[in-house]
Amino acid sequence: MSVKQIELTVAPPAPHMVGDGFRVHNFIPSVYRLEMQRMDPFIMMDYNSKFMFPPTDERRGVGVHPHRGFETVTIAYKGKVAHHDSAGNSGTIGEGEVQWMTAASGILHKEYHDESFSRSGGLFQMVQLWINLPSKYKMSEPKYQAIDREKIVTCNLPNESGHIEIIAGKYKDLKGAAETFTPVNLFNVFLNANKSTDFEFPSHYNTFLLVIEGSIKVNQSETIETNHLVLFENKGEKFQIEAEENSIVLVLSGEPINEPIVANGPFVMNTKTELIQAFRDFHAGKFGYLAE
Ligand code: MN
């Protein structure tokens, strides 16, 4: 087993607003060297770094829009998001919770700050990922997994180092609650100051991390500050993170699907013909109905 070295460290790119509720740094796919093919199956990552939203009576967020061909995963660190989709699912994602929505053949949804959160205002911090689906599942039935607090699987680290919340995939013998279509590991790592822990993934998996809180040292060399991303090489299996202060780190590793990716806006397919079909089906109302 050899060490997985850092390929690239990325500072958060300038933020932009998605609707009026999400102030995000888009890491994937707009940062050079974090393109969809390189990060496969993680084809999009928007990060709302910690941001104070003042109180409002308005509804902040993104209105009804479609998706086809992949899954959207929303991880809440601060604040609260309410959402509804055309398959009849709805819910609220609170701090420490995750929503795993399989758009697959097509869904409409809307994502807003929870009403009570909007009224009080407060710190908001969230990650949204798009995870690609292999061609054979792109047109399967939409699906919805609400991974609330009681479903989060936690592994305590030895020596009071902290704990790991396993959202998807496997850490040691513990399996996360999310059902995935291809191998995906998604962990929230809570590491106490001056403690360290190791991770091990197959070398060909695309592997990266995002520092949510605090600062860490990777492989006893480079210091990585809050809101920075580290992409690892597709060589070696094992890496170490050490917390320089109490830290939270999102660790992601997935097996590449290795299929052609043809993406436009909210649709991610394998061919241009499928992409055109997605726009046609959407305009023909085949994604169902959802009130604004
Ligand atoms: Mn969406």
PDB file of C-alpha atoms and ligand atoms in Angstrom:
ATOM      1  CA  MET A   1       0.000   0.000   0.000  1.00  0.00           C
ATOM      2  CA  SER A   2       1.383   3.396  -0.902  1.00  0.00           C
ATOM      3  CA  VAL A   3       0.583   6.989  -0.022  1.00  0.00           C
ATOM      4  CA  LYS A   4      -1.935   8.908  -2.054  1.00  0.00           C
ATOM      5  CA  GLN A   5      -0.359  12.289  -2.736  1.00  0.00           C
ATOM      6  CA  ILE A   6      -2.022  15.629  -3.312  1.00  0.00           C
ATOM      7  CA  GLU A   7      -2.543  16.416  -7.002  1.00  0.00           C
ATOM      8  CA  LEU A   8      -4.022  19.862  -6.528  1.00  0.00           C
ATOM      9  CA  THR A   9      -5.109  22.265  -3.780  1.00  0.00           C
ATOM     10  CA  VAL A  10      -7.870  24.683  -4.722  1.00  0.00           C
ATOM     11  CA  ALA A  11      -8.889  27.909  -2.963  1.00  0.00           C
ATOM     12  CA  PRO A  12     -12.623  28.661  -3.071  1.00  0.00           C
ATOM     13  CA  PRO A  13     -13.467  30.352  -6.393  1.00  0.00           C
ATOM     14  CA  ALA A  14     -15.393  33.659  -6.313  1.00  0.00           C
ATOM     15  CA  PRO A  15     -18.977  32.969  -5.190  1.00  0.00           C
ATOM     16  CA  HIS A  16     -22.135  33.547  -7.201  1.00  0.00           C
ATOM     17  CA  MET A  17     -25.804  33.359  -6.283  1.00  0.00           C
ATOM     18  CA  VAL A  18     -27.981  30.399  -7.256  1.00  0.00           C
ATOM     19  CA  GLY A  19     -31.471  31.854  -7.076  1.00  0.00           C
ATOM     20  CA  ASP A  20     -31.463  34.238  -4.129  1.00  0.00           C
ATOM     21  CA  GLY A  21     -30.796  31.662  -1.416  1.00  0.00           C
ATOM     22  CA  PHE A  22     -27.528  29.986  -2.224  1.00  0.00           C
ATOM     23  CA  ARG A  23     -24.222  31.859  -2.335  1.00  0.00           C
ATOM     24  CA  VAL A  24     -21.954  29.218  -3.795  1.00  0.00           C
ATOM     25  CA  HIS A  25     -18.391  28.552  -4.852  1.00  0.00           C
ATOM     26  CA  ASN A  26     -18.582  26.214  -7.828  1.00  0.00           C
ATOM     27  CA  PHE A  27     -15.610  23.836  -7.587  1.00  0.00           C
ATOM     28  CA  ILE A  28     -16.817  21.154 -10.027  1.00  0.00           C
ATOM     29  CA  PRO A  29     -16.885  21.483 -13.031  1.00  0.00           C
ATOM     30  CA  SER A  30     -15.815  25.123 -13.481  1.00  0.00           C
ATOM     31  CA  VAL A  31     -12.394  25.027 -11.787  1.00  0.00           C
ATOM     32  CA  TYR A  32      -9.554  24.088 -14.156  1.00  0.00           C
ATOM     33  CA  ARG A  33      -8.620  20.411 -13.509  1.00  0.00           C
ATOM     34  CA  LEU A  34     -11.873  19.717 -11.644  1.00  0.00           C
ATOM     35  CA  GLU A  35     -13.797  18.934 -14.827  1.00  0.00           C
ATOM     36  CA  MET A  36     -16.607  16.348 -14.867  1.00  0.00           C
ATOM     37  CA  GLN A  37     -14.483  13.600 -16.486  1.00  0.00           C
ATOM     38  CA  ARG A  38     -11.674  14.077 -13.970  1.00  0.00           C
ATOM     39  CA  MET A  39     -14.008  14.037 -10.952  1.00  0.00           C
ATOM     40  CA  ASP A  40     -16.405  11.340 -12.287  1.00  0.00           C
ATOM     41  CA  PRO A  41     -18.853  10.310 -10.774  1.00  0.00           C
ATOM     42  CA  PHE A  42     -18.891  13.676  -8.917  1.00  0.00           C
ATOM     43  CA  ILE A  43     -19.948  15.928 -11.793  1.00  0.00           C
ATOM     44  CA  MET A  44     -20.903  19.089  -9.900  1.00  0.00           C
ATOM     45  CA  MET A  45     -20.064  20.563  -6.525  1.00  0.00           C
ATOM     46  CA  ASP A  46     -21.453  23.859  -5.291  1.00  0.00           C
ATOM     47  CA  TYR A  47     -20.313  24.956  -1.857  1.00  0.00           C
ATOM     48  CA  ASN A  48     -22.165  27.599   0.119  1.00  0.00           C
ATOM     49  CA  SER A  49     -19.371  28.504   2.546  1.00  0.00           C
ATOM     50  CA  LYS A  50     -20.527  29.838   5.901  1.00  0.00           C
ATOM     51  CA  PHE A  51     -22.570  32.944   5.170  1.00  0.00           C
ATOM     52  CA  MET A  52     -24.855  35.097   7.332  1.00  0.00           C
ATOM     53  CA  PHE A  53     -28.298  35.623   5.828  1.00  0.00           C
ATOM     54  CA  PRO A  54     -30.205  38.479   7.512  1.00  0.00           C
ATOM     55  CA  PRO A  55     -33.826  37.874   8.602  1.00  0.00           C
ATOM     56  CA  THR A  56     -36.476  38.210   5.894  1.00  0.00           C
ATOM     57  CA  ASP A  57     -40.158  37.549   5.260  1.00  0.00           C
ATOM     58  CA  GLU A  58     -39.354  36.652   1.634  1.00  0.00           C
ATOM     59  CA  ARG A  59     -38.895  33.106   0.397  1.00  0.00           C
ATOM     60  CA  ARG A  60     -35.218  32.659  -0.502  1.00  0.00           C
ATOM     61  CA  GLY A  61     -34.034  29.907  -2.796  1.00  0.00           C
ATOM     62  CA  VAL A  62     -34.503  28.368  -6.224  1.00  0.00           C
ATOM     63  CA  GLY A  63     -37.878  27.867  -7.910  1.00  0.00           C
ATOM     64  CA  VAL A  64     -39.149  24.864  -9.851  1.00  0.00           C
ATOM     65  CA  HIS A  65     -36.532  23.370 -12.197  1.00  0.00           C
ATOM     66  CA  PRO A  66     -35.881  19.951 -13.765  1.00  0.00           C
ATOM     67  CA  HIS A  67     -33.086  17.368 -13.521  1.00  0.00           C
ATOM     68  CA  ARG A  68     -32.407  14.188 -15.488  1.00  0.00           C
ATOM     69  CA  GLY A  69     -29.614  11.629 -15.577  1.00  0.00           C
ATOM     70  CA  PHE A  70     -27.995  11.915 -12.136  1.00  0.00           C
ATOM     71  CA  GLU A  71     -28.530  12.348  -8.387  1.00  0.00           C
ATOM     72  CA  THR A  72     -28.447  15.537  -6.333  1.00  0.00           C
ATOM     73  CA  VAL A  73     -27.021  15.286  -2.824  1.00  0.00           C
ATOM     74  CA  THR A  74     -27.433  18.155  -0.375  1.00  0.00           C
ATOM     75  CA  ILE A  75     -25.427  18.177   2.856  1.00  0.00           C
ATOM     76  CA  ALA A  76     -26.425  20.791   5.440  1.00  0.00           C
ATOM     77  CA  TYR A  77     -23.894  22.115   7.949  1.00  0.00           C
ATOM     78  CA  LYS A  78     -25.643  25.332   9.025  1.00  0.00           C
ATOM     79  CA  GLY A  79     -29.168  26.541   8.346  1.00  0.00           C
ATOM     80  CA  LYS A  80     -32.165  24.678   7.026  1.00  0.00           C
ATOM     81  CA  VAL A  81     -33.474  23.923   3.534  1.00  0.00           C
ATOM     82  CA  ALA A  82     -36.995  22.948   2.581  1.00  0.00           C
ATOM     83  CA  HIS A  83     -37.682  21.232  -0.696  1.00  0.00           C
ATOM     84  CA  HIS A  84     -40.482  19.692  -2.740  1.00  0.00           C
ATOM     85  CA  ASP A  85     -40.389  17.531  -5.856  1.00  0.00           C
ATOM     86  CA  SER A  86     -42.817  16.430  -8.544  1.00  0.00           C
ATOM     87  CA  ALA A  87     -42.728  12.817  -7.301  1.00  0.00           C
ATOM     88  CA  GLY A  88     -44.514  14.034  -4.168  1.00  0.00           C
ATOM     89  CA  ASN A  89     -41.515  14.017  -1.856  1.00  0.00           C
ATOM     90  CA  SER A  90     -40.851  16.915   0.449  1.00  0.00           C
ATOM     91  CA  GLY A  91     -38.884  17.579   3.580  1.00  0.00           C
ATOM     92  CA  THR A  92     -36.536  19.793   5.510  1.00  0.00           C
ATOM     93  CA  ILE A  93     -32.800  19.276   5.673  1.00  0.00           C
ATOM     94  CA  GLY A  94     -31.405  20.540   8.958  1.00  0.00           C
ATOM     95  CA  GLU A  95     -27.907  20.780  10.365  1.00  0.00           C
ATOM     96  CA  GLY A  96     -26.039  17.504  10.021  1.00  0.00           C
ATOM     97  CA  GLU A  97     -28.608  16.050   7.641  1.00  0.00           C
ATOM     98  CA  VAL A  98     -28.447  14.945   4.027  1.00  0.00           C
ATOM     99  CA  GLN A  99     -30.916  14.714   1.190  1.00  0.00           C
ATOM    100  CA  TRP A 100     -30.175  12.231  -1.574  1.00  0.00           C
ATOM    101  CA  MET A 101     -32.451  12.739  -4.559  1.00  0.00           C
ATOM    102  CA  THR A 102     -32.203  10.448  -7.559  1.00  0.00           C
ATOM    103  CA  ALA A 103     -33.516  12.486 -10.472  1.00  0.00           C
ATOM    104  CA  ALA A 104     -32.839   9.641 -12.946  1.00  0.00           C
ATOM    105  CA  SER A 105     -35.517   9.746 -15.717  1.00  0.00           C
ATOM    106  CA  GLY A 106     -36.663  13.171 -14.636  1.00  0.00           C
ATOM    107  CA  ILE A 107     -38.002  15.226 -11.814  1.00  0.00           C
ATOM    108  CA  LEU A 108     -38.989  18.807 -11.044  1.00  0.00           C
ATOM    109  CA  HIS A 109     -38.030  20.258  -7.709  1.00  0.00           C
ATOM    110  CA  LYS A 110     -37.631  23.508  -5.777  1.00  0.00           C
ATOM    111  CA  GLU A 111     -35.232  24.305  -2.978  1.00  0.00           C
ATOM    112  CA  TYR A 112     -35.819  27.083  -0.438  1.00  0.00           C
ATOM    113  CA  HIS A 113     -34.580  28.198   2.929  1.00  0.00           C
ATOM    114  CA  ASP A 114     -36.879  26.830   5.601  1.00  0.00           C
ATOM    115  CA  GLU A 115     -39.466  29.473   6.525  1.00  0.00           C
ATOM    116  CA  SER A 116     -38.539  29.717  10.201  1.00  0.00           C
ATOM    117  CA  PHE A 117     -34.844  29.951   9.296  1.00  0.00           C
ATOM    118  CA  SER A 118     -35.583  32.795   6.839  1.00  0.00           C
ATOM    119  CA  ARG A 119     -37.543  34.708   9.503  1.00  0.00           C
ATOM    120  CA  SER A 120     -34.802  34.442  12.090  1.00  0.00           C
ATOM    121  CA  GLY A 121     -31.894  34.626   9.641  1.00  0.00           C
ATOM    122  CA  GLY A 122     -28.559  33.110  10.546  1.00  0.00           C
ATOM    123  CA  LEU A 123     -25.513  31.243   9.386  1.00  0.00           C
ATOM    124  CA  PHE A 124     -25.979  29.101   6.333  1.00  0.00           C
ATOM    125  CA  GLN A 125     -23.473  26.503   5.107  1.00  0.00           C
ATOM    126  CA  MET A 126     -24.186  23.728   2.663  1.00  0.00           C
ATOM    127  CA  VAL A 127     -22.740  21.480  -0.040  1.00  0.00           C
ATOM    128  CA  GLN A 128     -24.636  20.344  -3.111  1.00  0.00           C
ATOM    129  CA  LEU A 129     -23.212  17.554  -5.210  1.00  0.00           C
ATOM    130  CA  TRP A 130     -24.378  16.019  -8.438  1.00  0.00           C
ATOM    131  CA  ILE A 131     -23.455  12.362  -8.683  1.00  0.00           C
ATOM    132  CA  ASN A 132     -23.642  10.853 -12.143  1.00  0.00           C
ATOM    133  CA  LEU A 133     -25.613   7.724 -12.987  1.00  0.00           C
ATOM    134  CA  PRO A 134     -24.362   5.052 -15.394  1.00  0.00           C
ATOM    135  CA  SER A 135     -26.251   4.850 -18.668  1.00  0.00           C
ATOM    136  CA  LYS A 136     -28.317   1.839 -17.565  1.00  0.00           C
ATOM    137  CA  TYR A 137     -29.825   3.801 -14.634  1.00  0.00           C
ATOM    138  CA  LYS A 138     -30.240   7.229 -16.223  1.00  0.00           C
ATOM    139  CA  MET A 139     -33.843   6.549 -17.201  1.00  0.00           C
ATOM    140  CA  SER A 140     -34.804   4.606 -14.063  1.00  0.00           C
ATOM    141  CA  GLU A 141     -37.515   5.718 -11.619  1.00  0.00           C
ATOM    142  CA  PRO A 142     -36.774   8.804  -9.522  1.00  0.00           C
ATOM    143  CA  LYS A 143     -36.044   8.064  -5.892  1.00  0.00           C
ATOM    144  CA  TYR A 144     -35.646  10.000  -2.680  1.00  0.00           C
ATOM    145  CA  GLN A 145     -33.631   9.310   0.461  1.00  0.00           C
ATOM    146  CA  ALA A 146     -33.943  11.593   3.467  1.00  0.00           C
ATOM    147  CA  ILE A 147     -30.937  10.896   5.659  1.00  0.00           C
ATOM    148  CA  ASP A 148     -31.934  12.606   8.867  1.00  0.00           C
ATOM    149  CA  ARG A 149     -30.016  12.674  12.158  1.00  0.00           C
ATOM    150  CA  GLU A 150     -31.116   9.237  13.371  1.00  0.00           C
ATOM    151  CA  LYS A 151     -30.078   7.579  10.092  1.00  0.00           C
ATOM    152  CA  ILE A 152     -26.530   8.939  10.155  1.00  0.00           C
ATOM    153  CA  VAL A 153     -24.056   6.173  10.950  1.00  0.00           C
ATOM    154  CA  THR A 154     -21.258   7.330  13.261  1.00  0.00           C
ATOM    155  CA  CYS A 155     -17.876   5.779  13.970  1.00  0.00           C
ATOM    156  CA  ASN A 156     -15.964   7.040  16.992  1.00  0.00           C
ATOM    157  CA  LEU A 157     -12.235   7.347  16.416  1.00  0.00           C
ATOM    158  CA  PRO A 158      -9.772   5.958  18.964  1.00  0.00           C
ATOM    159  CA  ASN A 159      -7.899   8.173  21.476  1.00  0.00           C
ATOM    160  CA  GLU A 160     -10.682  10.764  21.570  1.00  0.00           C
ATOM    161  CA  SER A 161      -9.620  11.904  18.134  1.00  0.00           C
ATOM    162  CA  GLY A 162     -13.162  12.655  17.045  1.00  0.00           C
ATOM    163  CA  HIS A 163     -15.720  10.817  14.941  1.00  0.00           C
ATOM    164  CA  ILE A 164     -16.715  10.062  11.385  1.00  0.00           C
ATOM    165  CA  GLU A 165     -20.242  10.321  10.014  1.00  0.00           C
ATOM    166  CA  ILE A 166     -20.648   7.889   7.157  1.00  0.00           C
ATOM    167  CA  ILE A 167     -23.216   9.223   4.700  1.00  0.00           C
ATOM    168  CA  ALA A 168     -22.502   6.748   1.910  1.00  0.00           C
ATOM    169  CA  GLY A 169     -20.083   3.909   1.349  1.00  0.00           C
ATOM    170  CA  LYS A 170     -18.015   2.108   3.938  1.00  0.00           C
ATOM    171  CA  TYR A 171     -15.615   3.127   6.668  1.00  0.00           C
ATOM    172  CA  LYS A 172     -14.041   0.142   8.477  1.00  0.00           C
ATOM    173  CA  ASP A 173     -17.030  -2.211   8.786  1.00  0.00           C
ATOM    174  CA  LEU A 174     -19.681   0.495   8.965  1.00  0.00           C
ATOM    175  CA  LYS A 175     -21.927   1.254   6.035  1.00  0.00           C
ATOM    176  CA  GLY A 176     -23.599   4.617   5.450  1.00  0.00           C
ATOM    177  CA  ALA A 177     -27.366   4.908   5.040  1.00  0.00           C
ATOM    178  CA  ALA A 178     -27.397   6.142   1.440  1.00  0.00           C
ATOM    179  CA  GLU A 179     -28.033   3.571  -1.250  1.00  0.00           C
ATOM    180  CA  THR A 180     -25.882   4.352  -4.267  1.00  0.00           C
ATOM    181  CA  PHE A 181     -25.897   3.029  -7.850  1.00  0.00           C
ATOM    182  CA  THR A 182     -22.106   2.869  -8.118  1.00  0.00           C
ATOM    183  CA  PRO A 183     -19.462   2.779  -5.360  1.00  0.00           C
ATOM    184  CA  VAL A 184     -19.455   6.184  -3.631  1.00  0.00           C
ATOM    185  CA  ASN A 185     -17.915   7.067  -0.258  1.00  0.00           C
ATOM    186  CA  LEU A 186     -19.046  10.236   1.466  1.00  0.00           C
ATOM    187  CA  PHE A 187     -17.866  10.986   5.009  1.00  0.00           C
ATOM    188  CA  ASN A 188     -18.048  13.936   7.356  1.00  0.00           C
ATOM    189  CA  VAL A 189     -14.931  13.780   9.493  1.00  0.00           C
ATOM    190  CA  PHE A 190     -14.932  15.578  12.846  1.00  0.00           C
ATOM    191  CA  LEU A 191     -11.348  15.704  14.044  1.00  0.00           C
ATOM    192  CA  ASN A 192     -10.129  17.252  17.289  1.00  0.00           C
ATOM    193  CA  ALA A 193      -7.091  19.540  17.390  1.00  0.00           C
ATOM    194  CA  ASN A 194      -3.768  17.725  16.930  1.00  0.00           C
ATOM    195  CA  LYS A 195      -5.431  14.372  16.224  1.00  0.00           C
ATOM    196  CA  SER A 196      -5.066  12.478  12.996  1.00  0.00           C
ATOM    197  CA  THR A 197      -6.726   9.686  11.078  1.00  0.00           C
ATOM    198  CA  ASP A 198      -6.103   7.692   7.898  1.00  0.00           C
ATOM    199  CA  PHE A 199      -8.261   6.897   4.900  1.00  0.00           C
ATOM    200  CA  GLU A 200      -7.836   4.214   2.309  1.00  0.00           C
ATOM    201  CA  PHE A 201      -9.537   4.007  -1.086  1.00  0.00           C
ATOM    202  CA  PRO A 202      -8.736   2.097  -4.284  1.00  0.00           C
ATOM    203  CA  SER A 203      -6.181   4.094  -6.283  1.00  0.00           C
ATOM    204  CA  HIS A 204      -8.406   4.495  -9.359  1.00  0.00           C
ATOM    205  CA  TYR A 205     -11.291   6.043  -7.373  1.00  0.00           C
ATOM    206  CA  ASN A 206     -11.515   9.813  -7.772  1.00  0.00           C
ATOM    207  CA  THR A 207     -10.816  11.129  -4.297  1.00  0.00           C
ATOM    208  CA  PHE A 208     -10.932  14.623  -2.833  1.00  0.00           C
ATOM    209  CA  LEU A 209     -11.779  16.518   0.337  1.00  0.00           C
ATOM    210  CA  LEU A 210     -13.179  19.870   1.364  1.00  0.00           C
ATOM    211  CA  VAL A 211     -12.295  21.570   4.643  1.00  0.00           C
ATOM    212  CA  ILE A 212     -15.622  22.714   6.097  1.00  0.00           C
ATOM    213  CA  GLU A 213     -14.288  24.015   9.393  1.00  0.00           C
ATOM    214  CA  GLY A 214     -10.812  24.503  10.871  1.00  0.00           C
ATOM    215  CA  SER A 215      -7.568  23.608   9.143  1.00  0.00           C
ATOM    216  CA  ILE A 216      -5.765  20.344   8.522  1.00  0.00           C
ATOM    217  CA  LYS A 217      -2.421  18.968   7.480  1.00  0.00           C
ATOM    218  CA  VAL A 218      -2.487  16.314   4.745  1.00  0.00           C
ATOM    219  CA  ASN A 219       0.152  13.544   4.708  1.00  0.00           C
ATOM    220  CA  GLN A 220       2.123  15.490   7.309  1.00  0.00           C
ATOM    221  CA  SER A 221       3.100  18.086   4.742  1.00  0.00           C
ATOM    222  CA  GLU A 222       0.716  20.659   3.306  1.00  0.00           C
ATOM    223  CA  THR A 223      -1.604  22.763   5.491  1.00  0.00           C
ATOM    224  CA  ILE A 224      -5.097  23.165   4.076  1.00  0.00           C
ATOM    225  CA  GLU A 225      -7.267  26.023   5.300  1.00  0.00           C
ATOM    226  CA  THR A 226     -11.049  26.305   5.699  1.00  0.00           C
ATOM    227  CA  ASN A 227     -13.050  26.192   2.430  1.00  0.00           C
ATOM    228  CA  HIS A 228     -10.136  24.756   0.453  1.00  0.00           C
ATOM    229  CA  LEU A 229     -10.361  21.597  -1.616  1.00  0.00           C
ATOM    230  CA  VAL A 230      -7.731  18.908  -2.059  1.00  0.00           C
ATOM    231  CA  LEU A 231      -7.737  16.579  -5.056  1.00  0.00           C
ATOM    232  CA  PHE A 232      -5.669  13.423  -4.683  1.00  0.00           C
ATOM    233  CA  GLU A 233      -3.701  11.605  -7.366  1.00  0.00           C
ATOM    234  CA  ASN A 234      -5.049   8.385  -8.869  1.00  0.00           C
ATOM    235  CA  LYS A 235      -1.990   6.671  -7.468  1.00  0.00           C
ATOM    236  CA  GLY A 236      -1.574   5.195  -4.022  1.00  0.00           C
ATOM    237  CA  GLU A 237      -4.378   4.270  -1.673  1.00  0.00           C
ATOM    238  CA  LYS A 238      -3.783   5.806   1.709  1.00  0.00           C
ATOM    239  CA  PHE A 239      -3.670   9.352   3.033  1.00  0.00           C
ATOM    240  CA  GLN A 240      -3.620  10.973   6.438  1.00  0.00           C
ATOM    241  CA  ILE A 241      -5.277  14.079   7.736  1.00  0.00           C
ATOM    242  CA  GLU A 242      -4.284  15.800  10.947  1.00  0.00           C
ATOM    243  CA  ALA A 243      -6.351  18.560  12.493  1.00  0.00           C
ATOM    244  CA  GLU A 244      -4.444  21.730  13.399  1.00  0.00           C
ATOM    245  CA  GLU A 245      -7.519  22.887  15.316  1.00  0.00           C
ATOM    246  CA  ASN A 246     -10.956  21.293  15.774  1.00  0.00           C
ATOM    247  CA  SER A 247     -11.958  20.618  12.187  1.00  0.00           C
ATOM    248  CA  ILE A 248     -14.707  19.239   9.972  1.00  0.00           C
ATOM    249  CA  VAL A 249     -13.700  17.696   6.653  1.00  0.00           C
ATOM    250  CA  LEU A 250     -15.899  16.297   3.898  1.00  0.00           C
ATOM    251  CA  VAL A 251     -14.125  13.329   2.307  1.00  0.00           C
ATOM    252  CA  LEU A 252     -15.348  12.019  -1.056  1.00  0.00           C
ATOM    253  CA  SER A 253     -14.189   9.045  -3.092  1.00  0.00           C
ATOM    254  CA  GLY A 254     -15.973   7.284  -5.913  1.00  0.00           C
ATOM    255  CA  GLU A 255     -15.375   4.784  -8.668  1.00  0.00           C
ATOM    256  CA  PRO A 256     -15.359   6.530 -12.037  1.00  0.00           C
ATOM    257  CA  ILE A 257     -18.239   5.471 -14.292  1.00  0.00           C
ATOM    258  CA  ASN A 258     -16.061   6.027 -17.380  1.00  0.00           C
ATOM    259  CA  GLU A 259     -18.866   6.734 -19.839  1.00  0.00           C
ATOM    260  CA  PRO A 260     -19.233   9.714 -22.168  1.00  0.00           C
ATOM    261  CA  ILE A 261     -20.720  12.746 -20.384  1.00  0.00           C
ATOM    262  CA  VAL A 262     -22.911  15.099 -22.395  1.00  0.00           C
ATOM    263  CA  ALA A 263     -24.254  17.825 -20.128  1.00  0.00           C
ATOM    264  CA  ASN A 264     -26.266  20.975 -20.530  1.00  0.00           C
ATOM    265  CA  GLY A 265     -27.854  22.913 -17.685  1.00  0.00           C
ATOM    266  CA  PRO A 266     -29.872  20.547 -15.499  1.00  0.00           C
ATOM    267  CA  PHE A 267     -29.475  17.456 -17.718  1.00  0.00           C
ATOM    268  CA  VAL A 268     -26.503  15.084 -17.824  1.00  0.00           C
ATOM    269  CA  MET A 269     -26.690  12.289 -20.392  1.00  0.00           C
ATOM    270  CA  ASN A 270     -24.371  10.079 -22.474  1.00  0.00           C
ATOM    271  CA  THR A 271     -25.163  11.366 -25.968  1.00  0.00           C
ATOM    272  CA  LYS A 272     -26.296  14.554 -27.653  1.00  0.00           C
ATOM    273  CA  THR A 273     -29.463  12.806 -28.878  1.00  0.00           C
ATOM    274  CA  GLU A 274     -30.381  11.927 -25.277  1.00  0.00           C
ATOM    275  CA  LEU A 275     -29.728  15.506 -24.243  1.00  0.00           C
ATOM    276  CA  ILE A 276     -32.037  16.888 -26.951  1.00  0.00           C
ATOM    277  CA  GLN A 277     -34.650  14.326 -25.885  1.00  0.00           C
ATOM    278  CA  ALA A 278     -34.367  15.569 -22.290  1.00  0.00           C
ATOM    279  CA  PHE A 279     -35.160  19.151 -23.369  1.00  0.00           C
ATOM    280  CA  ARG A 280     -38.065  17.894 -25.541  1.00  0.00           C
ATOM    281  CA  ASP A 281     -39.519  15.768 -22.741  1.00  0.00           C
ATOM    282  CA  PHE A 282     -39.212  18.637 -20.286  1.00  0.00           C
ATOM    283  CA  HIS A 283     -40.966  21.074 -22.630  1.00  0.00           C
ATOM    284  CA  ALA A 284     -43.637  18.451 -23.346  1.00  0.00           C
ATOM    285  CA  GLY A 285     -44.419  18.327 -19.615  1.00  0.00           C
ATOM    286  CA  LYS A 286     -43.148  14.761 -19.147  1.00  0.00           C
ATOM    287  CA  PHE A 287     -41.341  15.631 -15.906  1.00  0.00           C
ATOM    288  CA  GLY A 288     -44.640  15.957 -14.053  1.00  0.00           C
ATOM    289  CA  TYR A 289     -45.980  19.021 -12.297  1.00  0.00           C
ATOM    290  CA  LEU A 290     -44.920  21.024  -9.282  1.00  0.00           C
ATOM    291  CA  ALA A 291     -46.512  24.287  -8.116  1.00  0.00           C
ATOM    292  CA  GLU A 292     -44.207  27.299  -7.641  1.00  0.00           C
TER     293      GLU A 292
HETATM  294 MN    MN B   1     -31.856  21.319  -8.248  1.00  0.00          MN
END
